Structures are given as C-alpha cells and as structure tokens.
mmCIF file of C-alpha atoms in Angstrom:
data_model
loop_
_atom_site.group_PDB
_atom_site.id
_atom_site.type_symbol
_atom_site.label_atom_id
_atom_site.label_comp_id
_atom_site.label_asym_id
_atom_site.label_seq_id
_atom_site.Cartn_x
_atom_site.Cartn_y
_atom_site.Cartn_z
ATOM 1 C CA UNK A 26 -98.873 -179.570 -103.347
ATOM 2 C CA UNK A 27 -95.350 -178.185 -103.679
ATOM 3 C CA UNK A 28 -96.234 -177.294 -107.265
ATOM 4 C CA UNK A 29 -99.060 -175.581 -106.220
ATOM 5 C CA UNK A 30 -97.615 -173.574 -103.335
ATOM 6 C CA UNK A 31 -94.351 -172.524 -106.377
ATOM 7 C CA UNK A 32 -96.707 -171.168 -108.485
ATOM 8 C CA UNK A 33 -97.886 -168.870 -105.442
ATOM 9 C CA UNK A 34 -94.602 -167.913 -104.735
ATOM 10 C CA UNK A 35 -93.934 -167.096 -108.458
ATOM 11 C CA UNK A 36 -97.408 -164.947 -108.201
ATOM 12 C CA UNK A 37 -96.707 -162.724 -105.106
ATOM 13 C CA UNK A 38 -94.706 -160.275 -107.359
ATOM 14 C CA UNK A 39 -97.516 -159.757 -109.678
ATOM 15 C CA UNK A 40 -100.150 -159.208 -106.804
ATOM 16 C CA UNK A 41 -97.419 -156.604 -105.453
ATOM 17 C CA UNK A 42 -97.332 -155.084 -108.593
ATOM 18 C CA UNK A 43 -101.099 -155.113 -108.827
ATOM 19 C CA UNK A 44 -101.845 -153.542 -105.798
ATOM 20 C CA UNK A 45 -98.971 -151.172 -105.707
ATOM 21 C CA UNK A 46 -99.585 -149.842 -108.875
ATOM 22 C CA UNK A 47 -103.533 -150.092 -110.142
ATOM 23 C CA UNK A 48 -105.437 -151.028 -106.977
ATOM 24 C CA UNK A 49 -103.586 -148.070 -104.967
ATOM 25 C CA UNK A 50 -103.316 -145.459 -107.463
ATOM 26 C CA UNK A 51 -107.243 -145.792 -108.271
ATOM 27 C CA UNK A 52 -108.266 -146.235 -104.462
ATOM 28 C CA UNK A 53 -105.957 -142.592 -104.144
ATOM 29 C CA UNK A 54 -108.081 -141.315 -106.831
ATOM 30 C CA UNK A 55 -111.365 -142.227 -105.414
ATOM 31 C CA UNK A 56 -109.935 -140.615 -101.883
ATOM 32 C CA UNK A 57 -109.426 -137.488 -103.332
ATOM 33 C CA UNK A 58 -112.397 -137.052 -105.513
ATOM 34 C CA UNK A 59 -114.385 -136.579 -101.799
ATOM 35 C CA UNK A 60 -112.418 -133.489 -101.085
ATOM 36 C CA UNK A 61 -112.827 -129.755 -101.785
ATOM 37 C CA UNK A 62 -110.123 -126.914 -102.258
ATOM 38 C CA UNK A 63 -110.220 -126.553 -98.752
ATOM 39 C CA UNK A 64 -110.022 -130.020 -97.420
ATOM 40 C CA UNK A 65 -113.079 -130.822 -96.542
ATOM 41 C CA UNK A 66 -115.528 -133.568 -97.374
ATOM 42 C CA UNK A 67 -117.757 -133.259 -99.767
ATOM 43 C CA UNK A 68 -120.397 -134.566 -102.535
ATOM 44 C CA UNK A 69 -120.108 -131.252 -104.899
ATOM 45 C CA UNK A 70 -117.593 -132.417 -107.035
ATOM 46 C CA UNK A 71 -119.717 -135.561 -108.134
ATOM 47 C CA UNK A 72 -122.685 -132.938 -108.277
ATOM 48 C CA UNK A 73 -120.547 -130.411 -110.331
ATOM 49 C CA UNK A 74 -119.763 -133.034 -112.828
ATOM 50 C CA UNK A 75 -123.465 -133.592 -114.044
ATOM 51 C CA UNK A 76 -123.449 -129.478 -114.784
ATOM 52 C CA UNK A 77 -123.889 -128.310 -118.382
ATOM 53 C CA UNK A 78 -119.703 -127.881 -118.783
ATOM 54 C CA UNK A 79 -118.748 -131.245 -117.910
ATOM 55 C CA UNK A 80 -121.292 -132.829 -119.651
ATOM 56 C CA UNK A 81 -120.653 -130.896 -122.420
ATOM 57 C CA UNK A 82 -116.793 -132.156 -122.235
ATOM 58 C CA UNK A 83 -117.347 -135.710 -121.777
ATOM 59 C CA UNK A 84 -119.784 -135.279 -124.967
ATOM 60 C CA UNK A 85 -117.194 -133.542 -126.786
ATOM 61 C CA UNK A 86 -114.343 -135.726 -125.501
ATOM 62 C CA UNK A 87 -116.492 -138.914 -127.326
ATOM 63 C CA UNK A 88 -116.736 -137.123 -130.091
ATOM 64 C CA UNK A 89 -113.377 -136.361 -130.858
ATOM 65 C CA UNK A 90 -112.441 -140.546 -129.400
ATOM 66 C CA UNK A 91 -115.432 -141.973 -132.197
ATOM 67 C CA UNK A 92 -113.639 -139.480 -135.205
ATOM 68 C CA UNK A 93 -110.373 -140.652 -133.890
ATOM 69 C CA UNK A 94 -111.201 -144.384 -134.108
ATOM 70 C CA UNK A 95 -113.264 -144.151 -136.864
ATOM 71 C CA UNK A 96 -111.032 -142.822 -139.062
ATOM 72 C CA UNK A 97 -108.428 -144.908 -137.611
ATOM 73 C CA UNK A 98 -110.168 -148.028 -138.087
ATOM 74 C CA UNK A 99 -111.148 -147.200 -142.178
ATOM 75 C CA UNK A 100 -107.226 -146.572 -142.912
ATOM 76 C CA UNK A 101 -106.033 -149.768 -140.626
ATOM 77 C CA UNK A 102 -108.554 -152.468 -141.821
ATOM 78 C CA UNK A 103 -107.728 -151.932 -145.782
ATOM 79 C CA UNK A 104 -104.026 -151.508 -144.868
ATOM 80 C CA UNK A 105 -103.804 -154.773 -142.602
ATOM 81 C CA UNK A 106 -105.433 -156.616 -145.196
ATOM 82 C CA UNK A 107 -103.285 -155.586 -148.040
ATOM 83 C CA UNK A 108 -100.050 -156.636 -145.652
ATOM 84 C CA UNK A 109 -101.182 -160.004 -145.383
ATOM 85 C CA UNK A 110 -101.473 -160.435 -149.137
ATOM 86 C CA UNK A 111 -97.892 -158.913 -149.579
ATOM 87 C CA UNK A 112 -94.594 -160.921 -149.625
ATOM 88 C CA UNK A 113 -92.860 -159.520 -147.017
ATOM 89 C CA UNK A 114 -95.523 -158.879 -144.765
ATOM 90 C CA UNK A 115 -93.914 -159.257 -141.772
ATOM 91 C CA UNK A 116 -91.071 -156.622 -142.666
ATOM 92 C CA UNK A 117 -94.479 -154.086 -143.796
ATOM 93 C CA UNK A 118 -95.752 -154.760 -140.443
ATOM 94 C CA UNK A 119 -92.559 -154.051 -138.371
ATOM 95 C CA UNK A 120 -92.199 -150.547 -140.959
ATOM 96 C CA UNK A 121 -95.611 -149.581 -139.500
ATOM 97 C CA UNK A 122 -95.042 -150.488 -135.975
ATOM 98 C CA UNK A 123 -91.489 -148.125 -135.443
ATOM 99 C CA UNK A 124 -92.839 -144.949 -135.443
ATOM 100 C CA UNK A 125 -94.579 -146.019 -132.568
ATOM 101 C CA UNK A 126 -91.229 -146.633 -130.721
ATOM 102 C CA UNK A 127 -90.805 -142.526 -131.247
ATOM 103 C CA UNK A 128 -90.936 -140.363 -128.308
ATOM 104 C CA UNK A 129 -94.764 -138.985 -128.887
ATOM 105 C CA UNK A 130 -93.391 -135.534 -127.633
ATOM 106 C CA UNK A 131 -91.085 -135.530 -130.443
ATOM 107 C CA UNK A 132 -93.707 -136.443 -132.937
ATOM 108 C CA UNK A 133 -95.947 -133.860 -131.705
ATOM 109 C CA UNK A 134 -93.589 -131.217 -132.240
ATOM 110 C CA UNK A 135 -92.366 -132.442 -135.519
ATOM 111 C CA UNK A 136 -96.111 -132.285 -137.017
ATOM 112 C CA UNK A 137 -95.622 -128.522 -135.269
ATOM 113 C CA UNK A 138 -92.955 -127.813 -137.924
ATOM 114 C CA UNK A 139 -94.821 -129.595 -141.012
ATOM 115 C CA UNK A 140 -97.825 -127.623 -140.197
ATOM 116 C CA UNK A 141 -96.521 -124.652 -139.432
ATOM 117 C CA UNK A 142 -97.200 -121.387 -141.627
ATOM 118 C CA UNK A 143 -93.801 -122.279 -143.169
ATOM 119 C CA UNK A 144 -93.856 -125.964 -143.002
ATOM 120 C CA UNK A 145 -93.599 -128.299 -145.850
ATOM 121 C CA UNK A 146 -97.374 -128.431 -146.318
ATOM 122 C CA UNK A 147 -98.035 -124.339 -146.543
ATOM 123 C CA UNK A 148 -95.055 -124.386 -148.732
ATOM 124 C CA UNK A 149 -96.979 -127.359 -150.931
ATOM 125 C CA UNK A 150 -100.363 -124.920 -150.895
ATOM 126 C CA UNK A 151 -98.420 -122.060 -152.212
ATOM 127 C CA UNK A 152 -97.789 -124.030 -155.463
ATOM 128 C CA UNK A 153 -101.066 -123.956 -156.577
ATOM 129 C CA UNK A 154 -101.634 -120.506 -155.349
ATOM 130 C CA UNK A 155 -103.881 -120.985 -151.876
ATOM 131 C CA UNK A 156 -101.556 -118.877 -149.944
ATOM 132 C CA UNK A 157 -100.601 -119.458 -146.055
ATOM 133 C CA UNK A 158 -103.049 -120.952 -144.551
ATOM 134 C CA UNK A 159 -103.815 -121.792 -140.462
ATOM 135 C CA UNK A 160 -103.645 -125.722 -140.439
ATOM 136 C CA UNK A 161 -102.264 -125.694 -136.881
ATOM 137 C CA UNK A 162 -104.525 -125.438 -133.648
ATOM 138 C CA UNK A 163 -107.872 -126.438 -135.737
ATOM 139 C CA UNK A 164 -109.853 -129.979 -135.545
ATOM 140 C CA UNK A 165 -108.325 -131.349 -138.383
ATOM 141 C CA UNK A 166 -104.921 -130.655 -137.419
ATOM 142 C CA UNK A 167 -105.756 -132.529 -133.896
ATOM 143 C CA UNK A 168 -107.486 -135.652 -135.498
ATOM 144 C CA UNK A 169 -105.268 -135.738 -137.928
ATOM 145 C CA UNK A 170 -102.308 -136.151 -136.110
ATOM 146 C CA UNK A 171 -104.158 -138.224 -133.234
ATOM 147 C CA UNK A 172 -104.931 -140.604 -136.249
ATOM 148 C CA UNK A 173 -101.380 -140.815 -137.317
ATOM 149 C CA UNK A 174 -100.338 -142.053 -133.831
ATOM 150 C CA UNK A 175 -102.595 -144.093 -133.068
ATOM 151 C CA UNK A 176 -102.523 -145.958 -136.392
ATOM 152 C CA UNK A 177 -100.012 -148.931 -135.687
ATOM 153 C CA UNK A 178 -102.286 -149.858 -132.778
ATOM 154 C CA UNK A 179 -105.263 -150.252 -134.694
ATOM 155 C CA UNK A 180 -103.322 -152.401 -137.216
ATOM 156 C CA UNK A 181 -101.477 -154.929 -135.404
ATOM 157 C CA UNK A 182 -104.801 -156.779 -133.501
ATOM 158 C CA UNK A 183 -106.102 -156.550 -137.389
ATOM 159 C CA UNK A 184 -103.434 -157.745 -138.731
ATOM 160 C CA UNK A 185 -102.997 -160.657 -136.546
ATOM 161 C CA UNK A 186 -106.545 -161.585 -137.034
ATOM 162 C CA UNK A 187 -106.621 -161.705 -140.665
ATOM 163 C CA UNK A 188 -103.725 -163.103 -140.613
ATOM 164 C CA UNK A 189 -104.798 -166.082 -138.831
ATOM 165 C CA UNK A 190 -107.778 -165.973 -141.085
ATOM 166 C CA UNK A 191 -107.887 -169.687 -142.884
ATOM 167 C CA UNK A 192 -108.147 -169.185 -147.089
ATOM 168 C CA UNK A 193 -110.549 -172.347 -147.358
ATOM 169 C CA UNK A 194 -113.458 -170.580 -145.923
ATOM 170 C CA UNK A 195 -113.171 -167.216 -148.366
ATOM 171 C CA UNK A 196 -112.664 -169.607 -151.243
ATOM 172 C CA UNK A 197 -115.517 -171.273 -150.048
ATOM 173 C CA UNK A 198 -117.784 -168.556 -149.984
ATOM 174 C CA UNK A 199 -116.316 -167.315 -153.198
ATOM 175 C CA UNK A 200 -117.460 -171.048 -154.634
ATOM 176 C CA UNK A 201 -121.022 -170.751 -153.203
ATOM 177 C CA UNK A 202 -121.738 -167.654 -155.412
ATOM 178 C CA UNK A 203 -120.948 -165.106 -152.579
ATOM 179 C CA UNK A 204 -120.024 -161.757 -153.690
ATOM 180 C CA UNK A 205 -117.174 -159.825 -152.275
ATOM 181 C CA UNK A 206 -119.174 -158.088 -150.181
ATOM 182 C CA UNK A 207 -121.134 -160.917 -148.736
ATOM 183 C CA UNK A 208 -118.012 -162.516 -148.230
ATOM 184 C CA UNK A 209 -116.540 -160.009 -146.245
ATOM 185 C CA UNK A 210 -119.334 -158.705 -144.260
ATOM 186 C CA UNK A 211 -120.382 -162.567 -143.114
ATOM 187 C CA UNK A 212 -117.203 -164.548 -143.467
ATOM 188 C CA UNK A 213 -114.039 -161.973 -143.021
ATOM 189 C CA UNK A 214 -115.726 -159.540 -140.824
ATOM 190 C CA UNK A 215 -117.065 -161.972 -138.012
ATOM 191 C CA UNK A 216 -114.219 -163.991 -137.955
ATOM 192 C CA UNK A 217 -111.828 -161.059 -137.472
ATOM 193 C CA UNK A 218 -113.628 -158.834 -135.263
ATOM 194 C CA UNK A 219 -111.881 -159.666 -132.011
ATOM 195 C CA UNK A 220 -108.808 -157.976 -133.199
ATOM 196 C CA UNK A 221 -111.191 -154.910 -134.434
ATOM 197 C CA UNK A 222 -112.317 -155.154 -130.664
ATOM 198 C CA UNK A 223 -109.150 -155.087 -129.289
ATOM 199 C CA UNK A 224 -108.021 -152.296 -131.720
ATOM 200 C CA UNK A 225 -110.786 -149.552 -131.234
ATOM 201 C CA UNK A 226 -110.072 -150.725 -127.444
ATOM 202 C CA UNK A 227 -106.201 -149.691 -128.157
ATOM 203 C CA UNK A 228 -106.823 -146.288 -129.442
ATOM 204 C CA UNK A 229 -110.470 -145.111 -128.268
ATOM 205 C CA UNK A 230 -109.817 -145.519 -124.332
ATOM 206 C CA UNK A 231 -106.646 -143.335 -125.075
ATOM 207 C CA UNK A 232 -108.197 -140.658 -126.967
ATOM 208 C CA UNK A 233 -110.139 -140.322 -124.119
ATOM 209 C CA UNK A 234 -107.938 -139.292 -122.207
ATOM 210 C CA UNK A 235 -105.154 -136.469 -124.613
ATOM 211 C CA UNK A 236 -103.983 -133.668 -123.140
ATOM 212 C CA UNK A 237 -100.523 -133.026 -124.691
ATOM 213 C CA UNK A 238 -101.718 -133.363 -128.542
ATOM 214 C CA UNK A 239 -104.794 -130.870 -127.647
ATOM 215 C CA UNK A 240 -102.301 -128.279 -125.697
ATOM 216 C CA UNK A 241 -99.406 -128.380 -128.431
ATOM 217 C CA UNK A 242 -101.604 -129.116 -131.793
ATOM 218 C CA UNK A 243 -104.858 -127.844 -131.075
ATOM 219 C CA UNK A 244 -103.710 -125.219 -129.132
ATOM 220 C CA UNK A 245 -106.364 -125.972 -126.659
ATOM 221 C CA UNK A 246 -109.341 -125.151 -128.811
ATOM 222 C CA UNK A 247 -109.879 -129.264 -128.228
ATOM 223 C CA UNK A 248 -110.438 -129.579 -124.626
ATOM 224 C CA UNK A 249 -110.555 -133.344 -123.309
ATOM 225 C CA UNK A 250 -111.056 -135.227 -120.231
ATOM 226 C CA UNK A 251 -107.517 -135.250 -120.197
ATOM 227 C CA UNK A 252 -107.444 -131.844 -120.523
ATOM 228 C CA UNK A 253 -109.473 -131.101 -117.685
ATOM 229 C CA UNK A 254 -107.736 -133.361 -115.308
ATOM 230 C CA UNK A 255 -104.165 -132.139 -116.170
ATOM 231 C CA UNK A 256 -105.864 -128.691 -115.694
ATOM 232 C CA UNK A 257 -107.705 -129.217 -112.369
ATOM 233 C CA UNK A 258 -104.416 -130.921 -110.987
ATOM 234 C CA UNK A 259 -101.973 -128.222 -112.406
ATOM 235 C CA UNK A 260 -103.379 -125.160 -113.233
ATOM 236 C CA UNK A 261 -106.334 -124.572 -110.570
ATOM 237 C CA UNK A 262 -105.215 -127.295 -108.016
ATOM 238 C CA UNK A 263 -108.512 -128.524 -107.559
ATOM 239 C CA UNK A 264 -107.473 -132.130 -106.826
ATOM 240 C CA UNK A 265 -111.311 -133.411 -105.675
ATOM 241 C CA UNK A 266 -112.500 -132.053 -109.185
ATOM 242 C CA UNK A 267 -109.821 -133.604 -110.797
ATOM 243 C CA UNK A 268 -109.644 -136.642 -108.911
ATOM 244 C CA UNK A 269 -113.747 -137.128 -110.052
ATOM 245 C CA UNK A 270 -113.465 -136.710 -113.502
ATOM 246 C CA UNK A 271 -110.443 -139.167 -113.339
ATOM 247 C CA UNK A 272 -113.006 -141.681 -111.567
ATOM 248 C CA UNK A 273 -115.479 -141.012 -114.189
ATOM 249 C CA UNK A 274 -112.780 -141.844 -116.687
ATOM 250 C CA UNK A 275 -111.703 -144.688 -115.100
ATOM 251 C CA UNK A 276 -116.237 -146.109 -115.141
ATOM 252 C CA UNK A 277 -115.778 -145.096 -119.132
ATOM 253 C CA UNK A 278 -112.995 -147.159 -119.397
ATOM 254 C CA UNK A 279 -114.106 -150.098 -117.736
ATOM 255 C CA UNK A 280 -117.881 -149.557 -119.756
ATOM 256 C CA UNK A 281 -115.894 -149.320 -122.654
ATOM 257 C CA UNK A 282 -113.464 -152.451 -122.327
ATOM 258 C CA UNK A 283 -116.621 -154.741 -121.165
ATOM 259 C CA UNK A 284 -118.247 -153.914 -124.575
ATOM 260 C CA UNK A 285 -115.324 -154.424 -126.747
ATOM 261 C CA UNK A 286 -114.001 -157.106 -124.751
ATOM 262 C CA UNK A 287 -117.009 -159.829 -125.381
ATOM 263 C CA UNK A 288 -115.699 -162.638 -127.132
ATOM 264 C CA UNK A 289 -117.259 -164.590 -130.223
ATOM 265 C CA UNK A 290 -119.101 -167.402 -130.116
ATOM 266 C CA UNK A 291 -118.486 -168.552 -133.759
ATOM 267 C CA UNK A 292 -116.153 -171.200 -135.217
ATOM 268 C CA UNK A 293 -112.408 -169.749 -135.016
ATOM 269 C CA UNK A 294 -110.718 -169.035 -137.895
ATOM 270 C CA UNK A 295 -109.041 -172.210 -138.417
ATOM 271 C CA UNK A 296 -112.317 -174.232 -138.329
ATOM 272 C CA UNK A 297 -110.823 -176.747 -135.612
ATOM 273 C CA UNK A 298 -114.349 -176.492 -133.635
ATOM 274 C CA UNK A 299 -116.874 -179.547 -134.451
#
C-alpha cells in the first residue's frame, strides 16, 4: 500500500507537467479557435477552413510532408542499413546524429550562403559553364534542405531496428532459395517497420507544421500550415483563424500518429515468441 501510494507521489510531477503544458495549451487553442477579430463567438472560422484556400493549403502542406518523408525515408533506410554492417557503427551513427544538436536557425541560414547566387554551389555550376542560377526560394531548395534536417530522425528508429534485427532469420531465408528481394520485402521489411513507423512519425508530423524553412529558404513561395498559423497569429492577428487551423493540426497529428503508431503482430526480431 505504501508502495503504491510512492509511486503516486513520484507521478504528481508528471500529471503537473501534463496538464500544465499539453492539456492547457491545447484546451487554450480550442478556446480561441471560437472567437472572431472582434471578440465574439463564432462558427466562421471552422466554416472558413473548408473554403477553397485552406483546403488548398492543407493539400499542399501534405504534399510537401509525403516529398519530405519520402525522400527522407529512401536516403535513411539504405544508409541505416549500411551502418549496421560497418565496424564502427556506433561512432557512424553518433556522426549523423550531431548536426542535429545545431541550432536549426543557424543551419537555415548557412544553406542561405551555399545557395546563394555566390555560394559554393553557383560557383560549382560556373565550372561547367551553366552560369548563376536561382537555387534559393524554389521547391527544391525547400525539400532539399527540409530533407537534410530531418535526416538523423529518420535514421536512428531504422537504425535501431535493424540493428536489433537477428542474422539467423536472413540467412535463413537466404538458405530457402529466397532472393534478395524476397528477403527483404518479407523478412527485413516486416520485422523492421516499427522503427520506419516511428521515423516517418518523427519527420512527417513536423513538416507539417514549417514555417521558418518556408519564410527564409523558400522565400514564402511554400506556404504551410505552419505558415498560416505563424501568419494569422503575427501578421493579421486573427487568433480564432489561427487558433482553428492549429486544432486542425493538432486532429492531423493525432490521425497521423494512430496510423503509424499500430504495432506488429509478428514474431520480434529475436524470435523469442513460441
């Protein structure tokens, strides 16, 4: 009983926590989103979001998340799979994982400079006689550099999941007559797609939400949910209107986590289940 009423104790600064900072924050959110520029209640801003320019933002705003984590993904899988096979592995991994400790401001702006119409990569282009060319404030510039950031978060669940990944069952396969295909679309694949869950989780609920990468690289040709909050809270101080497409973020989010979040049903990895 005493252990019991310990482990309460220990929990009351997590359900502070909680509720100070999630369960408030959201339920301020929600408040808000029933308000108009002038204060008074209303439904319009739910009603305004279902118009042709928010849907047509959300739509883009996927978009530019499924390129994002697509892309992501193709680059992370090979590359956590190669670090498992190295020697050092660990050391690889921890190589990959501190540019992530970088202020992302700083990063932004540095991509700025390598851009730039007299950045490294211009200066590259000139060599082989393409001239100055506009890389900065386009699409590619934007996923590109979206891609780059969000890279060590795609590879560390992957990583960890291969990792994990007992030989016996690929040589198994390999024994059986399996090609490398088949053996990596039914043995490798299944067994490591939690942490392919939990890395399109990591990077496509963020780039959902960008606004500083779209304002400083894309120069705001890429407009985002994220964009449109920071915009209705800063620039036209629309709160409601930003407020709703906030709690519309917030329903994607939670959509989003319940369908990357199911768990498999399989054997695990180390084939301890009978």
């Amino acid at each position: 009983m005493q252990t019991k009423t310990t482990k309460t104790f220990y929990l009351i600064p997590y359900y502070v926590w909680i509720v100070l900072f999630v369960v408030a924050p959201i339920a301020l959110i929600a408040y808000y989103s029933f308000f108009d520029l002038s204060g008074n209640f209303t439904l319009d801003n739910y009603l305004n979001f279902f118009t042709s320019v928010y849907l047509k933002l959300t739509l883009s705003s996927f978009w530019y998340a499924f390129l994002i984590t697509f892309f992501t993904l193709v680059i992370a899988y090979p590359t956590a799979y190669l670090l498992t096979k190295t020697r050092h592995k660990q050391l690889w991994l921890l190589l990959i994982i501190i540019p992530s400790w970088i202020n992302l401001l700083l990063k932004t702006y540095a991509f700025i400079g390598i851009f730039g119409l007299y950045g490294p990569v211009n200066a590259f282009l000139n060599v082989f006689g393409f001239g100055e060319t506009q890389i900065l404030f386009t699409d590619f510039s934007f996923v590109f550099v979206a891609v780059y950031i969000f890279i060590p978060f795609m590879i560390l669940p992957i990583f960890n999941s291969l990792d994990k990944l007992n030989p016996s069952l690929i040589d198994a396969s390999r024994d059986l007559g399996a090609s490398s295909w088949t053996t990596f679309s039914k043995v490798i694949l299944p067994l490591t797609i939690n942490g392919v869950k939990a890395g399109i989780q990591a990077v496509f609920i963020p780039s959902l939400s960008l606004f500083m990468i779209t304002r400083l690289i894309a120069g705001n040709k890429v407009i985002t949910l994220g964009t449109a909050i920071e915009q209705q809270f800063l620039v036209t101080q629309n709160w409601g209107m930003g407020s709703t497409i906030a709690v519309f973020l917030i329903i994607f989010i939670v959509i989003i986590m319940i369908i990357t979040g199911q768990r498999d049903k399989g054997a695990n990895s180390n084939g301890k289940n009978k």
